[in-house]
Tab-separated table of C-alpha atoms in Angstrom:
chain	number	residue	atom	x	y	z
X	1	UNK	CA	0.000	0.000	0.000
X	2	UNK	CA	1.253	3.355	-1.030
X	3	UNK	CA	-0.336	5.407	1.221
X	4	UNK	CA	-2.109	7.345	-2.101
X	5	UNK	CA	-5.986	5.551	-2.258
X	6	UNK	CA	-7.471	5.763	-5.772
X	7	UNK	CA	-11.397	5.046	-6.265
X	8	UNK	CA	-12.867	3.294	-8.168
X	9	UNK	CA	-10.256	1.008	-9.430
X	10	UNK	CA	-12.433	0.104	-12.860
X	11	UNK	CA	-14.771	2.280	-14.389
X	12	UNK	CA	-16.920	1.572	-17.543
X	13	UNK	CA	-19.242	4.273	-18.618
X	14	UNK	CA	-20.874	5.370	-22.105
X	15	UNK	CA	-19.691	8.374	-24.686
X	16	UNK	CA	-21.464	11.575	-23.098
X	17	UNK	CA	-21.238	10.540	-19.708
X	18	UNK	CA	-19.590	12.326	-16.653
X	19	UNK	CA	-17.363	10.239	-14.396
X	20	UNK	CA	-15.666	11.522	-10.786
X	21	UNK	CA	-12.401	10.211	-9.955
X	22	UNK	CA	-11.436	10.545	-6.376
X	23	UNK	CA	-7.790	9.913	-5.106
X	24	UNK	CA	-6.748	10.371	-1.260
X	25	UNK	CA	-3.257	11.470	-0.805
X	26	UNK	CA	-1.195	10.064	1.508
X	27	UNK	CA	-1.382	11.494	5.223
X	28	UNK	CA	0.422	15.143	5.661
X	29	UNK	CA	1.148	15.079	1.836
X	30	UNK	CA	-0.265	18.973	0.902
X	31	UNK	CA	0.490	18.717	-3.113
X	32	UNK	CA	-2.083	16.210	-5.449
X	33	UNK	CA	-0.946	15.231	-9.193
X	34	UNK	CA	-3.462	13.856	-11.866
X	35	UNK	CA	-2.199	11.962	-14.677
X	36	UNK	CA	-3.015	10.101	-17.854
X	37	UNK	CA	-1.237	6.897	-19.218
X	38	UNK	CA	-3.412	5.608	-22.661
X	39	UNK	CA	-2.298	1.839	-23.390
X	40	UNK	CA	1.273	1.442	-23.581
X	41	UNK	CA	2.254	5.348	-23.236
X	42	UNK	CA	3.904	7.286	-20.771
X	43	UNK	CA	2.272	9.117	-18.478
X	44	UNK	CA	0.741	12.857	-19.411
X	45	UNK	CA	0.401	15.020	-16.812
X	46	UNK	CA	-2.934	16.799	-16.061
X	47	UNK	CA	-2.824	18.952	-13.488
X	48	UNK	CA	-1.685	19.657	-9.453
X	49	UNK	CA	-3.223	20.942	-6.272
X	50	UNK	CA	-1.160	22.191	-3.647
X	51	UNK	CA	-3.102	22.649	-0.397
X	52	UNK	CA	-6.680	23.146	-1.850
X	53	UNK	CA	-5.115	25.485	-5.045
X	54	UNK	CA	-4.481	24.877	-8.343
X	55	UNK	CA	-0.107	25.017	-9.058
X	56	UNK	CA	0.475	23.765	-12.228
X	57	UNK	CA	-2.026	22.568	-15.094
X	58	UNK	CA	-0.574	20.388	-18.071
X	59	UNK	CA	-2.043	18.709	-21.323
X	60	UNK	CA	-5.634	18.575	-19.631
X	61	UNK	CA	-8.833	19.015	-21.525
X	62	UNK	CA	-11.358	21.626	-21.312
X	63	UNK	CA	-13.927	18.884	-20.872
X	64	UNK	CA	-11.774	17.409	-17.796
X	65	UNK	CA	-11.753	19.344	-14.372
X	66	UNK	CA	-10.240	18.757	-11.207
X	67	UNK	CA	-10.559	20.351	-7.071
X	68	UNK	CA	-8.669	19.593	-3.820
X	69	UNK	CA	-10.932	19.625	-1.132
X	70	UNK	CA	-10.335	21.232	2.547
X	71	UNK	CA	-9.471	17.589	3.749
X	72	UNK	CA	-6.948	17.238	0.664
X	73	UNK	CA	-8.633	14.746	-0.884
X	74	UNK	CA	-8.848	15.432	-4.834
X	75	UNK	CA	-11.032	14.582	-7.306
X	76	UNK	CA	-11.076	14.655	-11.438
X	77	UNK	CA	-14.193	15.008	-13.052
X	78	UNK	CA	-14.180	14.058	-16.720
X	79	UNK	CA	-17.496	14.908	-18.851
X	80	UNK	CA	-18.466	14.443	-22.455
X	81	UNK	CA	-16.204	11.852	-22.817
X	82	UNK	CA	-15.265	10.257	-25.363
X	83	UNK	CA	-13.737	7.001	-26.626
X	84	UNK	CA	-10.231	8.326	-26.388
X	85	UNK	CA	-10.234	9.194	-22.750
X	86	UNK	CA	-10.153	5.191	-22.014
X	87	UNK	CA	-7.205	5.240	-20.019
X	88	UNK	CA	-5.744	4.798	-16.709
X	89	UNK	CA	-5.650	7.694	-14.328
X	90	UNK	CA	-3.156	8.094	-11.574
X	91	UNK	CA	-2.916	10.151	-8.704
X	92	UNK	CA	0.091	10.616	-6.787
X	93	UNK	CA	1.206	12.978	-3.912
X	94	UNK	CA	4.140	14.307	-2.329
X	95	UNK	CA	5.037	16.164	0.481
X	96	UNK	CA	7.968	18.037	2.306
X	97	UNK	CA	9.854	14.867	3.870
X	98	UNK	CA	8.776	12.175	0.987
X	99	UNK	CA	8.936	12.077	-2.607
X	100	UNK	CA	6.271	11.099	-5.580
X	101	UNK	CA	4.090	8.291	-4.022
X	102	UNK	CA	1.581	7.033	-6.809
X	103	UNK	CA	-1.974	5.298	-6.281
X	104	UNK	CA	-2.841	1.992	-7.839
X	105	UNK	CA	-4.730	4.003	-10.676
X	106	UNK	CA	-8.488	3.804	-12.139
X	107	UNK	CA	-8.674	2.431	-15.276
X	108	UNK	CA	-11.582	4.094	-17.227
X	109	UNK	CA	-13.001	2.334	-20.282
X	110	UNK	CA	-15.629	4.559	-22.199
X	111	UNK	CA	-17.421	2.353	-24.400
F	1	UNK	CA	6.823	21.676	-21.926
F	2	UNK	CA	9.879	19.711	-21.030
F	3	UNK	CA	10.775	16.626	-22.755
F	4	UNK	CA	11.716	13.387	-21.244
F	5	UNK	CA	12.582	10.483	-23.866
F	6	UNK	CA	13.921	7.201	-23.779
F	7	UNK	CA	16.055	5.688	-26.460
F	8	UNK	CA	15.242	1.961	-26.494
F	9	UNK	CA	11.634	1.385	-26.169
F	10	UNK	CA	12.490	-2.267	-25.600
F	11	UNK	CA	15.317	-4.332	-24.331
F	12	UNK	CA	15.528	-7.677	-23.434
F	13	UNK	CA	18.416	-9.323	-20.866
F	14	UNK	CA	19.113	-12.924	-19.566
F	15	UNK	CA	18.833	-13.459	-16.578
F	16	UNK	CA	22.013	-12.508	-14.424
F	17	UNK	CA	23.304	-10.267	-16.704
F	18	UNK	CA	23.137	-6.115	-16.031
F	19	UNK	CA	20.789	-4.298	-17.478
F	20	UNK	CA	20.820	-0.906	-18.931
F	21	UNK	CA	18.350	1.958	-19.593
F	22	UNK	CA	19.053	5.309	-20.892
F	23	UNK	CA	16.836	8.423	-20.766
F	24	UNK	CA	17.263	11.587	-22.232
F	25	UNK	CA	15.897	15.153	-20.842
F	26	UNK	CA	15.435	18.472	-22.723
F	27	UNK	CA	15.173	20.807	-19.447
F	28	UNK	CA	18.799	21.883	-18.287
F	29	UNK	CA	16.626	23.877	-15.811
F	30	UNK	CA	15.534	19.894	-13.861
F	31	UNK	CA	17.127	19.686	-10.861
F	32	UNK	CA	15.811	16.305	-10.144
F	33	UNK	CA	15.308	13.320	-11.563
F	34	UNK	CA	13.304	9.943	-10.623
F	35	UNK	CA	13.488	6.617	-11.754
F	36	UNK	CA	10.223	4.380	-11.614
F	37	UNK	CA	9.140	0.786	-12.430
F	38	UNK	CA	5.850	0.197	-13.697
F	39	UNK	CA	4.580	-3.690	-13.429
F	40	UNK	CA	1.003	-4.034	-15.811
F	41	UNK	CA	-1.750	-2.709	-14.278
F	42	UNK	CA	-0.161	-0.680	-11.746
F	43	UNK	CA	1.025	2.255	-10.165
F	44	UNK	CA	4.463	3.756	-11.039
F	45	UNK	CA	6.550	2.506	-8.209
F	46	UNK	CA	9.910	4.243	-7.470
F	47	UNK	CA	13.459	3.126	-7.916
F	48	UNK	CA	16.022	5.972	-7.171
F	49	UNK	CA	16.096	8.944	-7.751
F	50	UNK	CA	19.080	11.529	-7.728
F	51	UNK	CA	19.601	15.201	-7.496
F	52	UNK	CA	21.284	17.574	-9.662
F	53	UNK	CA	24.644	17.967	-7.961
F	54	UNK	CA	25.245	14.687	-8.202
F	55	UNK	CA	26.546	12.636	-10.595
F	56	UNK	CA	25.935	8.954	-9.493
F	57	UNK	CA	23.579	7.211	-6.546
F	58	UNK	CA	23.622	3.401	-5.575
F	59	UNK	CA	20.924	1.795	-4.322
F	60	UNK	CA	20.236	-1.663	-3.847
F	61	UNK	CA	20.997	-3.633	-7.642
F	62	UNK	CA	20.540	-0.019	-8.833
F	63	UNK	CA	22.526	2.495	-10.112
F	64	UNK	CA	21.803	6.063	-11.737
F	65	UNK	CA	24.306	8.153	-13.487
F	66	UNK	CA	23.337	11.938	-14.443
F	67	UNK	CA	25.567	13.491	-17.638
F	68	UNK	CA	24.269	16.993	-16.839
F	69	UNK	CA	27.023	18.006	-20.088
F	70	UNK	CA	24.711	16.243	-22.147
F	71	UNK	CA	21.119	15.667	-20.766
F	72	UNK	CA	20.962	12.239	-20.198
F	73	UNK	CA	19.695	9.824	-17.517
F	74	UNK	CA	21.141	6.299	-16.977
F	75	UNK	CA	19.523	3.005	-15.128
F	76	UNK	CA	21.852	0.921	-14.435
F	77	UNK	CA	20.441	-2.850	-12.802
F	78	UNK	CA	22.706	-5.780	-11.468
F	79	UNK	CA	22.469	-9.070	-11.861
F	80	UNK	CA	18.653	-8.381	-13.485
F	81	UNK	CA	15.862	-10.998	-12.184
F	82	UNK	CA	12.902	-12.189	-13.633
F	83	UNK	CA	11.276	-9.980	-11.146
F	84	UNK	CA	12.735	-7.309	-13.221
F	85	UNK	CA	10.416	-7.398	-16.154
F	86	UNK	CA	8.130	-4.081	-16.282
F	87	UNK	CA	8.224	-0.749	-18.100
F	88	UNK	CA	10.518	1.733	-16.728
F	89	UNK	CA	10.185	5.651	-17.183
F	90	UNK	CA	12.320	8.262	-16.450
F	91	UNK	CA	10.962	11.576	-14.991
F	92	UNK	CA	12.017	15.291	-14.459
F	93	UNK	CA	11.017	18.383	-12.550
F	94	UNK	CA	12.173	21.198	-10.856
F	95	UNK	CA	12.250	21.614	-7.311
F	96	UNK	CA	10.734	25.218	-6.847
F	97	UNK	CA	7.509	26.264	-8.012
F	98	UNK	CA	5.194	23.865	-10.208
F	99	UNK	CA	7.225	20.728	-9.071
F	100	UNK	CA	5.145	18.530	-11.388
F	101	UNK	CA	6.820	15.371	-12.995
F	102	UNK	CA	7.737	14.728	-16.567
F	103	UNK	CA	7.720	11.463	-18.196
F	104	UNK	CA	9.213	9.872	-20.597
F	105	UNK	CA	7.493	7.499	-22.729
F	106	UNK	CA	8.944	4.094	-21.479
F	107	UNK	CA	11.152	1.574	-22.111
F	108	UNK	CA	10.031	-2.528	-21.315
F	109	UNK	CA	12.417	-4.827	-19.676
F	110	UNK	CA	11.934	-8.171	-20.632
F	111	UNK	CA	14.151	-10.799	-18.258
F	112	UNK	CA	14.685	-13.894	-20.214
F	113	UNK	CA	15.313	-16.780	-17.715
């Protein structure tokens, strides 16, 4: 166990459909990083929270969205979607005494 | 953005021998620099990572060398196991500010036993 929870772990939804991804970073960890990894592709970076705030955004859609909550918990929201957001999603966190811990990921499969 | 890539996308080793997997980075402004295994259908899990004022870092079977003259990022793995086998990425940032990672696109291990 990381100490980073992703949920859910699999996700299949339709084209036009909203999903929420929810990630819990690991205890005293203030920063949150989404990112994307299509089949057999590194991973694209989406965006980062740092203590509720957005810091940093990356190659993330218009039709993708993300918050960090007071408790630091994050979550992406991804609407409209389409058949080429199937993908896994990671979340990692890191904080001042600990590197880049990643979660397990969810793997979303728009059919 | 910055640019992170790997020049094998694919190397395969017998088992024993040392493995080795290069990276190359585009940002001379990257003061660090991770190393992370990635098994199928999970998480990026680190390796070692090292810091820009260094030039080498051991860990356990590991090894990373940084050629800050020329941009590039070196894996190095002993005595490779079939445990081994999984994609590896390189990745980049910058301390201070946005300290988001960059990735590089990959290269699989394969550990033929």
């Amino acid at each position: 166990d990381s100490g980073v929870t992703q949920t859910p772990k699999h996700l299949i939804t339709a084209t036009g459909q909203r999903v929420t991804l929810r990630c819990s970073p690991r205890s005293g960890d203030l920063s949150v990083y989404w990112y994307q990894q299509s089949l057999d592709q590194g991973l694209q970076f989406l965006i980062q929270y740092y203590n509720g705030e957005e810091r940093a955004k990356g190659n993330i859609l218009e039709r993708f969205s993300a918050q960090q909550f007071p408790d630091l918990h994050s979550e992406l929201n991804l609407s409209s979607l389409e058949l080429g957001d199937s993908a896994l999603y990671f979340c990692a966190s890191s904080g001042p005494y600990y590197g880049y811990t990643f979660g397990s990921g969810t793997r979303l499969t728009v059919v | 953005g910055e640019s992170v890539g790997l020049h094998l996308p694919t190397l395969s080793v017998q088992e024993g021998d040392n493995s080795i997997i290069n990276c190359a980075y585009s940002n001379s402004a990257s003061d660090y620099f991770i190393w992370y295994k990635q098994e199928s259908g999970k998480g990026p899990q680190f390796i070692i990572d090292i810091r820009s004022n260094m030039d080498k870092r051991q860990g356990q079977r590991v090894t990373v060398l940084l050629n800050k003259t020329v941009k590039h990022l070196s894996l190095q793995i002993a005595a490779t196991q079939p445990g081994d086998s999984a994609v590896y990425f390189c990745a980049e940032t910058h301390q201070t500010g946005a300290n988001n990672l960059f990735f590089g696109t990959g290269t699989r291990l394969t550990v033929i036993p």
